[in-house]
Coordinates of C-alpha atoms and ligand atoms in Angstrom, one line a residue:
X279 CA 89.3 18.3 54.5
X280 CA 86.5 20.6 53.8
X281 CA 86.3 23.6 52.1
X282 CA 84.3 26.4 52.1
X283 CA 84.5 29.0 48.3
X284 CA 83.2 32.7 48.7
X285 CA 82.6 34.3 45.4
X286 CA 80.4 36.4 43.4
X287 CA 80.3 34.9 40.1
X288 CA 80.7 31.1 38.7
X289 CA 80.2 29.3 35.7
X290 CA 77.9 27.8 34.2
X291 CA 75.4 30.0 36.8
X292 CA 76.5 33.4 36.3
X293 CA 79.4 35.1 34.7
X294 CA 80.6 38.5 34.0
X295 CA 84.1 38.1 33.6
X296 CA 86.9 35.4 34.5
X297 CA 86.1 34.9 38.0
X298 CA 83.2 33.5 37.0
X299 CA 85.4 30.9 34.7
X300 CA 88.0 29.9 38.1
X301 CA 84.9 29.4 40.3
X302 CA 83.5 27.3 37.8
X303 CA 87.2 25.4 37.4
X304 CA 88.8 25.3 40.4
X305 CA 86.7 23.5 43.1
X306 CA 86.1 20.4 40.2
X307 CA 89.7 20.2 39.4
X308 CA 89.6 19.9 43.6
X309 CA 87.1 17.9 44.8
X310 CA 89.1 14.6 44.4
X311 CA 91.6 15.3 46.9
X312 CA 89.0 16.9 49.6
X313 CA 86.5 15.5 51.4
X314 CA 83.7 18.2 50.7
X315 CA 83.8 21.8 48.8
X316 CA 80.6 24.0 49.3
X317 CA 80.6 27.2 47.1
X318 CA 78.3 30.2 48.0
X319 CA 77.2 32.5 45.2
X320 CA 74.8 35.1 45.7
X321 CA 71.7 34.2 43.9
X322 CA 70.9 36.6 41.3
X323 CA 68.2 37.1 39.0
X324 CA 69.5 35.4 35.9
X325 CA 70.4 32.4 37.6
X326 CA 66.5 32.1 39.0
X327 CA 65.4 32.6 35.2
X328 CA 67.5 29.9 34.2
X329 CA 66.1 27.6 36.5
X330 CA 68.5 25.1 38.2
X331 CA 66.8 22.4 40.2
X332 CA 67.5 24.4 43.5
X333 CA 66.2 23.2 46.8
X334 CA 65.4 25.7 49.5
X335 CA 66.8 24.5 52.9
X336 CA 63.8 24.7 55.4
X337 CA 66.2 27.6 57.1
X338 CA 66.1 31.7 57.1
X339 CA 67.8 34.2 58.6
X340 CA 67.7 37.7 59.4
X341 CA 70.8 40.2 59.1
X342 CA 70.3 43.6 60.4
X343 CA 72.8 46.3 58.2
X344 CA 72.0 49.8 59.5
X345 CA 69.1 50.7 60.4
X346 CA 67.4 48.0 58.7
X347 CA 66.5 44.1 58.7
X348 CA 67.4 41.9 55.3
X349 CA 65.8 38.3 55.6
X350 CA 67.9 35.5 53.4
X351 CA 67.4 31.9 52.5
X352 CA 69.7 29.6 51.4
X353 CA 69.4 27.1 47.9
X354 CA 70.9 24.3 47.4
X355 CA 72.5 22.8 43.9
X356 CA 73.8 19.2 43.9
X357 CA 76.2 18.8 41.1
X358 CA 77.3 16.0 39.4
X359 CA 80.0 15.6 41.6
X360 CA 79.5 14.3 45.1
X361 CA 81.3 16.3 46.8
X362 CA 80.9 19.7 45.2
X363 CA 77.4 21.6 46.1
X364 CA 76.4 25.5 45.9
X365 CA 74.5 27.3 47.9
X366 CA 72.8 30.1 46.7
X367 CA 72.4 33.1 49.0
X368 CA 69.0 34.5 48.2
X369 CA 67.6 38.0 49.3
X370 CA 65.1 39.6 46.6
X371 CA 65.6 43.3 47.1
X372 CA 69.5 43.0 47.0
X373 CA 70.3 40.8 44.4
X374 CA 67.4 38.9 42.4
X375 CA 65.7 42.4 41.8
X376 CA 68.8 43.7 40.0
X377 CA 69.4 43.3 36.2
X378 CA 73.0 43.0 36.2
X379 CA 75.6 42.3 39.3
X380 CA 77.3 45.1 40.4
X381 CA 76.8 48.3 37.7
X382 CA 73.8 49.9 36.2
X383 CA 74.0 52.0 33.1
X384 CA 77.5 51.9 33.7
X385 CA 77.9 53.1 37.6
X386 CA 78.0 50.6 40.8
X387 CA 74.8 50.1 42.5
X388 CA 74.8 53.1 45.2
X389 CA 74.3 49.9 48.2
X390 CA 77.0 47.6 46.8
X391 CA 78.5 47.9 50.5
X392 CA 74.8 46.4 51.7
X393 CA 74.7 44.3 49.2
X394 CA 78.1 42.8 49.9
X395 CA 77.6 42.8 53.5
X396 CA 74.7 41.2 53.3
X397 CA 76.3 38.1 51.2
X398 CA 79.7 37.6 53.4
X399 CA 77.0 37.6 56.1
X400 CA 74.5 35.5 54.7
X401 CA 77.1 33.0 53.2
X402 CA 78.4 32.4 57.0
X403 CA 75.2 32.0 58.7
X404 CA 75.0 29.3 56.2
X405 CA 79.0 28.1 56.5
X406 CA 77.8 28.2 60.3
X407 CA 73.9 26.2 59.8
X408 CA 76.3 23.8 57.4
X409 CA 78.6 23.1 59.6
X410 CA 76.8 21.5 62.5
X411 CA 78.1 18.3 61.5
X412 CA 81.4 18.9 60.5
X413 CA 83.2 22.2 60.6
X414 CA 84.9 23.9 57.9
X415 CA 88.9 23.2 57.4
X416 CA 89.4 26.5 55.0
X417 CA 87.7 29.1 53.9
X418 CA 88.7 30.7 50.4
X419 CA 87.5 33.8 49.1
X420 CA 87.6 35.9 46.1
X421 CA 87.7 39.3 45.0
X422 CA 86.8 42.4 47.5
X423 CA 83.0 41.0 47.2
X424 CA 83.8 38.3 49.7
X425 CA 86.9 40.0 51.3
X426 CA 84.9 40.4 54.8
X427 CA 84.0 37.1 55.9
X428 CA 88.0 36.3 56.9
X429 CA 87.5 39.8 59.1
X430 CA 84.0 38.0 60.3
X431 CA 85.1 34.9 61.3
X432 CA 88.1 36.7 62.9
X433 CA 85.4 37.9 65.6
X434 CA 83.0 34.9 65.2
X435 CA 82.7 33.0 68.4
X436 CA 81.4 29.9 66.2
X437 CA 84.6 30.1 64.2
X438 CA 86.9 30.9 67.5
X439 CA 87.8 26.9 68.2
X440 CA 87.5 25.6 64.4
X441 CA 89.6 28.8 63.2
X442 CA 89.3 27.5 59.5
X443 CA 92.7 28.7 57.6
X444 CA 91.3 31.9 55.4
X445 CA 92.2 31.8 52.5
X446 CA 92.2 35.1 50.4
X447 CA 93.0 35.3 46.6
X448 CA 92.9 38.8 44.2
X449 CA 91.8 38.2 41.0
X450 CA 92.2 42.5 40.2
X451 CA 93.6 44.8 43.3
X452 CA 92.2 47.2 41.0
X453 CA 88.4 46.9 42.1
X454 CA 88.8 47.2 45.6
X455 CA 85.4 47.7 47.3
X456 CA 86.1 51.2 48.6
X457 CA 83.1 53.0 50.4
X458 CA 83.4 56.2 52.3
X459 CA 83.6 56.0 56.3
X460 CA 80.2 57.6 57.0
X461 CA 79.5 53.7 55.7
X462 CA 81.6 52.0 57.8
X463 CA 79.0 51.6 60.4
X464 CA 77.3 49.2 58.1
X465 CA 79.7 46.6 58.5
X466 CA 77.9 45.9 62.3
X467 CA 81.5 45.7 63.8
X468 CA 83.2 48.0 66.5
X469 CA 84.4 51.2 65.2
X470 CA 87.7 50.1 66.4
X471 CA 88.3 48.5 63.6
X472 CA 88.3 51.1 61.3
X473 CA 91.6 52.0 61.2
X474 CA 92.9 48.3 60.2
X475 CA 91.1 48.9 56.6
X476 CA 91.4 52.4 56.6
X477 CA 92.4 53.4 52.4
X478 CA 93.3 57.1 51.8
X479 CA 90.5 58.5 53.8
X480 CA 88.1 56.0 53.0
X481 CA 87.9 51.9 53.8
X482 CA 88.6 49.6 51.6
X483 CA 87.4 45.8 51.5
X484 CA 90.5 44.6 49.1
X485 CA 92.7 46.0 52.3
X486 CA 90.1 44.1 55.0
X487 CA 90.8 41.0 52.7
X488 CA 94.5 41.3 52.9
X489 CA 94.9 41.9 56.3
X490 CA 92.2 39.4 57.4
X491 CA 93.1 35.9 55.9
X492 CA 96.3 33.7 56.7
X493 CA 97.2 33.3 53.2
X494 CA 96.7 36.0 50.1
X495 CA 97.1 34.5 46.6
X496 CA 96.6 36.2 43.5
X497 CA 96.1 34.8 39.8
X498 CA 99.8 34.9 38.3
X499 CA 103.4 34.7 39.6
X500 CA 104.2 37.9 37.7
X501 CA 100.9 39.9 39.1
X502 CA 102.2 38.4 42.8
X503 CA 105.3 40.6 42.3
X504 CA 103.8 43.6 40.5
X505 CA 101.1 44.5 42.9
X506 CA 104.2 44.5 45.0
X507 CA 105.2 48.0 43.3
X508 CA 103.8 51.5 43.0
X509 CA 102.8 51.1 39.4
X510 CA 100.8 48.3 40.1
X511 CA 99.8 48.4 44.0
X512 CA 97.3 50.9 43.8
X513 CA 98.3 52.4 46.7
X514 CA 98.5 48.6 48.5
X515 CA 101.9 48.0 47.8
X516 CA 103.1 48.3 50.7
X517 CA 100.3 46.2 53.0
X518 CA 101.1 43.6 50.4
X519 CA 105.0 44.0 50.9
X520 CA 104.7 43.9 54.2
X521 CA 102.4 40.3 53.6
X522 CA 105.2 39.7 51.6
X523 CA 105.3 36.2 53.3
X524 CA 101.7 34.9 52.9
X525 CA 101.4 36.5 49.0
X526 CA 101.6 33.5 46.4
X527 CA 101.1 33.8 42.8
X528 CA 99.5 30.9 41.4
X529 CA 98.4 30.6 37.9
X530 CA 95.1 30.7 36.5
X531 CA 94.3 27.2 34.5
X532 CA 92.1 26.6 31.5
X533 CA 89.1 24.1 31.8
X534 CA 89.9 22.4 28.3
X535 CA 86.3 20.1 29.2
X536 CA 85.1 23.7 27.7
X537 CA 87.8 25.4 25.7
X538 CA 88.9 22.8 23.7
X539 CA 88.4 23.5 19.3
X540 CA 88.8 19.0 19.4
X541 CA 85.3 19.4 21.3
X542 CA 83.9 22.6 21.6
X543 CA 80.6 22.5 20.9
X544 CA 80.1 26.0 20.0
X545 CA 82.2 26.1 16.9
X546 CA 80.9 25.2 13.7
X547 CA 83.9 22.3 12.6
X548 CA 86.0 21.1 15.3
X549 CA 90.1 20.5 14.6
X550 CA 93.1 19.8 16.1
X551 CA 97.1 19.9 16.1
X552 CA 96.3 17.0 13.6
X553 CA 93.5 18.2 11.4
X554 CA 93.6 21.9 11.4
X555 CA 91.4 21.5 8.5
X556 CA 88.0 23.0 10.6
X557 CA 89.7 26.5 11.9
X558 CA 89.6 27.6 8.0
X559 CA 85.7 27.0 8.0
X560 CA 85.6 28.4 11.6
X561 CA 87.2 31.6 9.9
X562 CA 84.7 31.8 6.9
X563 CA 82.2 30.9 9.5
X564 CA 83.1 34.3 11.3
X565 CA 83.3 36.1 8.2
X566 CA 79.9 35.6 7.6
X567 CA 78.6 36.4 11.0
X568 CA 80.2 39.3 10.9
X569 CA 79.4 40.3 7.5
X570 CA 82.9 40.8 6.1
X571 CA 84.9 40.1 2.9
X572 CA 85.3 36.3 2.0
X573 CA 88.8 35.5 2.2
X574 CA 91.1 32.8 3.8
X575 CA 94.4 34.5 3.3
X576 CA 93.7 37.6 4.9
X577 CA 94.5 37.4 8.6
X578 CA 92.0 38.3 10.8
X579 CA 93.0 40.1 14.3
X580 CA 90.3 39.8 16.9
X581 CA 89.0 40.9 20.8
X582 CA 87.1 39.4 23.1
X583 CA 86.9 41.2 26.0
X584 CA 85.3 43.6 28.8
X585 CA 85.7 47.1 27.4
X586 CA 87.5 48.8 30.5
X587 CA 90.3 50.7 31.1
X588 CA 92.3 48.2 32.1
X589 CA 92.3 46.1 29.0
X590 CA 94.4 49.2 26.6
X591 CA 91.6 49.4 24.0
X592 CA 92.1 52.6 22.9
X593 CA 95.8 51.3 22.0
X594 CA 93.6 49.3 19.2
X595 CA 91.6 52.4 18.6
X596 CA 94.4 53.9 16.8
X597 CA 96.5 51.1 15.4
X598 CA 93.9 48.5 14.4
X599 CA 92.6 51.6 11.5
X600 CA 95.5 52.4 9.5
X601 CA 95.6 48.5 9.0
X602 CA 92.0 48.6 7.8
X603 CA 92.4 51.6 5.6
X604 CA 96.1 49.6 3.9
X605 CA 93.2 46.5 3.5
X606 CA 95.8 44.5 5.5
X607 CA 93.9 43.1 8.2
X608 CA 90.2 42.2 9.2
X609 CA 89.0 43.0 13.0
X610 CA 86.4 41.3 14.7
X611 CA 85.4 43.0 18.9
X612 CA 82.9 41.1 20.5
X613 CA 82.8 42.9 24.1
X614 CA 80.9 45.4 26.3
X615 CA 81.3 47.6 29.0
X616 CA 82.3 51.7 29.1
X617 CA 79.9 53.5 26.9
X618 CA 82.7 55.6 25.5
X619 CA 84.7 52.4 23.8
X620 CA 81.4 51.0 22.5
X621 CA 80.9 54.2 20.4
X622 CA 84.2 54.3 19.2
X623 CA 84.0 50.6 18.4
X624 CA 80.5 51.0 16.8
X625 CA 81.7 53.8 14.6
X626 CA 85.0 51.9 13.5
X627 CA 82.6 48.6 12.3
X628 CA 80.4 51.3 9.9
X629 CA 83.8 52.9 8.5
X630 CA 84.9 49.4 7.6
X631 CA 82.1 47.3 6.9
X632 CA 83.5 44.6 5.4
X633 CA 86.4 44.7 7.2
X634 CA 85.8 44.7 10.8
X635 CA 82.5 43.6 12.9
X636 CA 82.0 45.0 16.3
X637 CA 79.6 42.7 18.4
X638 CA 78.7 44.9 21.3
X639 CA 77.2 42.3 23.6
X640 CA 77.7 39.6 25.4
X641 CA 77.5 36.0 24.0
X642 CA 79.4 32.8 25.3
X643 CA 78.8 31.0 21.7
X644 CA 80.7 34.2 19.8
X645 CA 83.4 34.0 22.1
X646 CA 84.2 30.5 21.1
X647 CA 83.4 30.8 17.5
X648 CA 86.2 34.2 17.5
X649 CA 88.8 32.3 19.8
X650 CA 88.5 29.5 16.8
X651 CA 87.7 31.9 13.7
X652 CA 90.1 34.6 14.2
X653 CA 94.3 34.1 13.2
X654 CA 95.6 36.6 16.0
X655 CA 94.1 37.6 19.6
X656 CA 94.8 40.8 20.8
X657 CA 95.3 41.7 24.5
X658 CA 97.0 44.8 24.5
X659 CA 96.2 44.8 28.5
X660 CA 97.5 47.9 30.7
X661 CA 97.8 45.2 33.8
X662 CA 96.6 42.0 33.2
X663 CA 96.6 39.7 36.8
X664 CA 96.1 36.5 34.8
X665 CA 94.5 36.3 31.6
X666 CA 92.3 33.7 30.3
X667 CA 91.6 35.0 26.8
X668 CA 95.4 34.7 26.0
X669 CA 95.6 30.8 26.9
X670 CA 92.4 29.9 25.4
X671 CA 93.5 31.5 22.0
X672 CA 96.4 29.7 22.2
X673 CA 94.9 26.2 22.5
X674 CA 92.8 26.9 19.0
X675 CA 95.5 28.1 17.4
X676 CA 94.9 32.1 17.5
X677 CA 98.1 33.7 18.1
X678 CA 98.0 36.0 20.9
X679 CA 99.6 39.6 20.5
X680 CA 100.1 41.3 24.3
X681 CA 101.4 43.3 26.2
X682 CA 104.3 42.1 28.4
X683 CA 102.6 42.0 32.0
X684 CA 101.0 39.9 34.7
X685 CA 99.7 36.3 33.5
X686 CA 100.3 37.2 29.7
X687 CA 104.0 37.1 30.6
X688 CA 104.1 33.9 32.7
X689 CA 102.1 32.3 29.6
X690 CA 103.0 33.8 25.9
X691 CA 106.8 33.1 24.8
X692 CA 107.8 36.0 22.4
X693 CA 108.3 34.5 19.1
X694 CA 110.6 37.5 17.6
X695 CA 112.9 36.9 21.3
X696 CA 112.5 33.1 20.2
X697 CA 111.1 31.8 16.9
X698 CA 111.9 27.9 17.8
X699 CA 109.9 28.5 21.2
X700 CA 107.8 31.7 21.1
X701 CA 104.0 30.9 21.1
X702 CA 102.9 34.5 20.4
X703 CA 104.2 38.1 20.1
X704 CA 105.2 40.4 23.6
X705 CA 105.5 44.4 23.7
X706 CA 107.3 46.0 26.8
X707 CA 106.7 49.5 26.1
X708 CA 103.1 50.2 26.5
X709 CA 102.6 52.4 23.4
X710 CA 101.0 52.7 20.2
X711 CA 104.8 52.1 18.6
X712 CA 105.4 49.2 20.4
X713 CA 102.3 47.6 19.8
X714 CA 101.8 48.7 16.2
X715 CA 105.7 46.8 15.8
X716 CA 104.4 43.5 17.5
X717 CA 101.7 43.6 15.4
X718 CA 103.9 44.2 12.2
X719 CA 106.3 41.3 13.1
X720 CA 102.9 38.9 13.8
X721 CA 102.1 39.8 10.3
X722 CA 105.4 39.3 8.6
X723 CA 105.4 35.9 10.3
X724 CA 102.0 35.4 9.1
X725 CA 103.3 35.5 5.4
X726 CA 104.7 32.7 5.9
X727 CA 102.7 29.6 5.8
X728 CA 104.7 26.9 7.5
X729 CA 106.2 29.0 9.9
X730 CA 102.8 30.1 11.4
X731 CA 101.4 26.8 11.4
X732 CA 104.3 25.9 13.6
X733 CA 103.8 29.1 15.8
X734 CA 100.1 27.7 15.7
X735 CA 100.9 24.3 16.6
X736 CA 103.3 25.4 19.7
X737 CA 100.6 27.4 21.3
X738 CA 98.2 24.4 20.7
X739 CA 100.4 21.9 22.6
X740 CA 100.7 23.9 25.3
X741 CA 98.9 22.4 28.9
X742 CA 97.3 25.2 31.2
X743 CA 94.8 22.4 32.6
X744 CA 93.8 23.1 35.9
X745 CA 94.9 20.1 37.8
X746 CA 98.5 21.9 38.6
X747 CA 96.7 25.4 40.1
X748 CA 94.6 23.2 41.9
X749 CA 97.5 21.4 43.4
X750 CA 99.6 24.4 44.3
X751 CA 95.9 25.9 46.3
X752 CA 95.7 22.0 47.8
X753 CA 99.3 22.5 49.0
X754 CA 98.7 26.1 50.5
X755 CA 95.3 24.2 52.1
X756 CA 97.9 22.5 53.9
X757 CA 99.6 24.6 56.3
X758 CA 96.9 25.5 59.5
X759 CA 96.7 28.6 60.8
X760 CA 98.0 28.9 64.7
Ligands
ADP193 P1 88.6 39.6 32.9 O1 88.2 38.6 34.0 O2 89.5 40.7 33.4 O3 87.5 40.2 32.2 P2 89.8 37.3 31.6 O4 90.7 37.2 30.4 O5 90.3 36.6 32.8 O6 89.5 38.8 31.8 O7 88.4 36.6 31.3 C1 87.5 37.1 30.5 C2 86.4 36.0 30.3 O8 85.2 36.6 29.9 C3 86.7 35.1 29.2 O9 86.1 33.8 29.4 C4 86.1 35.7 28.0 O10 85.8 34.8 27.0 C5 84.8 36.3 28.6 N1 84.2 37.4 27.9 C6 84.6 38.7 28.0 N2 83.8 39.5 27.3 C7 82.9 38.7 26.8 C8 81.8 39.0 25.9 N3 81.4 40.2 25.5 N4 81.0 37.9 25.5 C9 81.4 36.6 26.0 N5 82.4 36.4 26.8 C10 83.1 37.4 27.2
GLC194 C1 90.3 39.3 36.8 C2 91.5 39.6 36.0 C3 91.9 38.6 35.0 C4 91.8 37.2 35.6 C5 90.5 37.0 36.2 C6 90.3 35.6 36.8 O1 89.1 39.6 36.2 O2 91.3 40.9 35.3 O3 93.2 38.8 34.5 O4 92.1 36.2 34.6 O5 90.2 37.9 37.2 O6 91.3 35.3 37.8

């Protein structure tokens, strides 16, 4: 079988958020039961400053968007496994010119749409210039960013006799691509078409993603069934009910080659379930990055995470002071995103300064050295589709405190619900009460020595590896589309 991945982020290249972590997963934790898996990643400007060995193919192509002509080349990476090479879609202006991915100061880039269309594109003139010996078996995308290719190779002539099974999998229906119609004419297909992606007025590329692949997945069982209901659909609820048949929640997995505190190379001491010796110099260690008070009884609550709407900061905005003010806590944020929550968080590390350190960048190394410093992760996410913070705290022993939705219910067992089982604390209210009270019975547990280290120890046993996601997508790789 071979495979074809369409995404817009993957680690170790380029990441700003958990996408970037599956795409770096998934395809390894598949290539031994395929024949071949190809991933195609735009190729952005960090990724040329970090300078892979990249090989340019000795083949460019031109895609016309509008009124204009975009010329693209195509790099190669080998990887250390046989089987599993990137391809880099390269076009200066679009993507290698821009500082960040998608956003500057804050607002999308005003020709994400050409950008976009440019990669799902580019990505199949090279599926199509790759395939010459052997066709692809599936193609899997990701994310509105790569939602077009399954309406592309719906009306690709090359596809028409291979008809690779699409494969379409939403990592947050929240960010769904929408561009006004007067734009619509830059997708290079008949105006016919329209109305299949049409979105409250305007078009939407999460809806063209839905309705154009065989099979939908998204990151959680829970999520799967949420985005299923008004709350959560986003006004796609009912597409999705009516896909009902081809939606499958499948679990996000944790790549414990990198999050793992027996290995991690990041963190200053490395323990396990059987020395837990290093997570106490891990926690002075983040004590004195972040310039706080010395102390190993005091529990330390921590974030790591992209400051957005989505992820209920401003529920920590007003529990996480009172805390500070009682001298019951420390708080450690390393994240970035909306202006707005980087002022408030900025102003809450000089009220406190010995008490809370706000990091407002981002910086893979802090990330690990909080996940293993810090005695409590808080996720007080408004939707959460999977998760990935939540299942990496738990494997170093930071106990995660969230709210009762998407992946962070198919992961965290509420200890107060069940103390011989729970592996972290759950609110199902989403309010400042409810989460100020799971906080309050995480700390009253905390008292107590040997029952946290139990709590600890559950949440460290735990196996998220990746091997079982990856079989449930193998399995789904399975059925053909007619
Ligand atoms: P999302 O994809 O919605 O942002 P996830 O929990 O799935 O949420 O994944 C977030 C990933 O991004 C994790 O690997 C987390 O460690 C990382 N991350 C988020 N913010 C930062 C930051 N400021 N610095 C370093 N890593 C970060
Ligand atoms: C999205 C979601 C997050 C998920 C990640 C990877 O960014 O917000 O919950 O873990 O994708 O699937």
């Amino acid at each position: 079988m071979k495979v074809a991945m369409f995404a817009s982020e993957m680690e170790p290249y380029i990441k700003t958020g958990g996408l970037a972590d599956v795409i770096g997963s998934l395809p390894r934790a598949m290539s031994n039961a395929v024949d071949q898996i190809d991933v195609f990643i735009p190729y952005y400007r960090e990724i040329e400053h970090r300078k892979f060995p990249v090989r340019k193919l000795p083949y460019e192509f031109k895609i016309r968007i509008g009124s204009k002509n975009y010329f693209g080349s195509i790099l190669e990476l080998k990887t250390a496994i046989r089987n599993l090479t990137i391809y880099f879609i390269d076009n200066y202006q679009l993507f290698r010119s821009r500082a960040q991915l998608y956003v500057r100061e804050g607002k999308d880039y005003r020709d994400n749409l050409t950008r976009f269309v440019f990669f799902c594109r580019g990505a199949l003139e090279a599926a199509t210039h790759l395939s010459n010996s052997e066709v692809y078996n599936v193609f899997h995308m990701h994310d509105w960013q790569t939602a077009l290719i399954g309406l592309y190779t719906a009306i690709s002539s090359f596809f028409e006799k291979s008809k690779p099974l699409r494969v379409y999998t939403i990592h947050n229906l929240a960010y769904q691509g929408k561009f006004p119609k007067s734009q619509f004419r830059l997708l290079g297909i008949a105006p016919s078409y329209y109305s299949s992606i049409e979105y409250w007025g305007k078009f939407s590329l999460m809806k063209a993603g839905i309705i154009y692949s065989d099979i939908i997945t998204t990151v959680s069982p829970t999520y799967a069934q949420e985005i299923q209901t008004k709350k959560f659909g986003v006004g796609l609820e009912d597409i999705l009910k009516a896909n009902q048949s081809k939606l499958f929640g499948i679990l996000n997995g944790v790549d414990y080659s990198i999050w793992n505190p027996k290995t991690d190379r990041f963190i200053p001491a490395n323990y396990s379930i059987d020395d837990l010796h290093g997570k106490s110099i891990c926690k002075t260690n983040i004590q004195q990055h972040f310039l706080l008070a010395e102390s190993s009884t005091i529990p330390i609550l921590s974030v790591v995470s992209r400051l957005a709407w989505q992820k209920g900061m401003e529920l920590i905005l007003k529990v996480v002071p009172p805390l500070l003010q009682q001298e019951r806590i420390q708080f450690v944020l390393l994240g970035v995103g909306d202006p707005k929550l980087e002022q408030k968080f900025n102003c809450l590390g000089r009220e406190f300064p010995k008490q809370a350190g706000v990091a407002l960048t981002y910086n893979n190394p802090i990330a690990h050295q909080i996940e293993a410093g810090a005695d409590i992760f808080l996720m007080p996410s408004r939707y959460e589709p999977s998760g990935l913070n939540d299942k990496y705290s738990m494997k170093y022993g930071t106990v995660p405190i969230a709210f009762k939705t998407g992946g962070l219910a198919d992961s965290i067992i509420d200890y107060s619900m069940n103390s011989t089982k729970g592996t972290g604390f759950l609110f199902e209210n989403y309010d400042e009460e409810s989460f100020q009270d799971a906080i309050e019975r995480a700390l009253k547990v905390f008292q107590s020595q040997n029952k946290w280290r139990q709590l600890m120890i559950r949440g460290m046993k735990l196996d998220f590896s990746w091997q079982n996601a990856a079989n449930e997508y193998l399995k789904l790789y399975q059925r053909r589309s007619d």
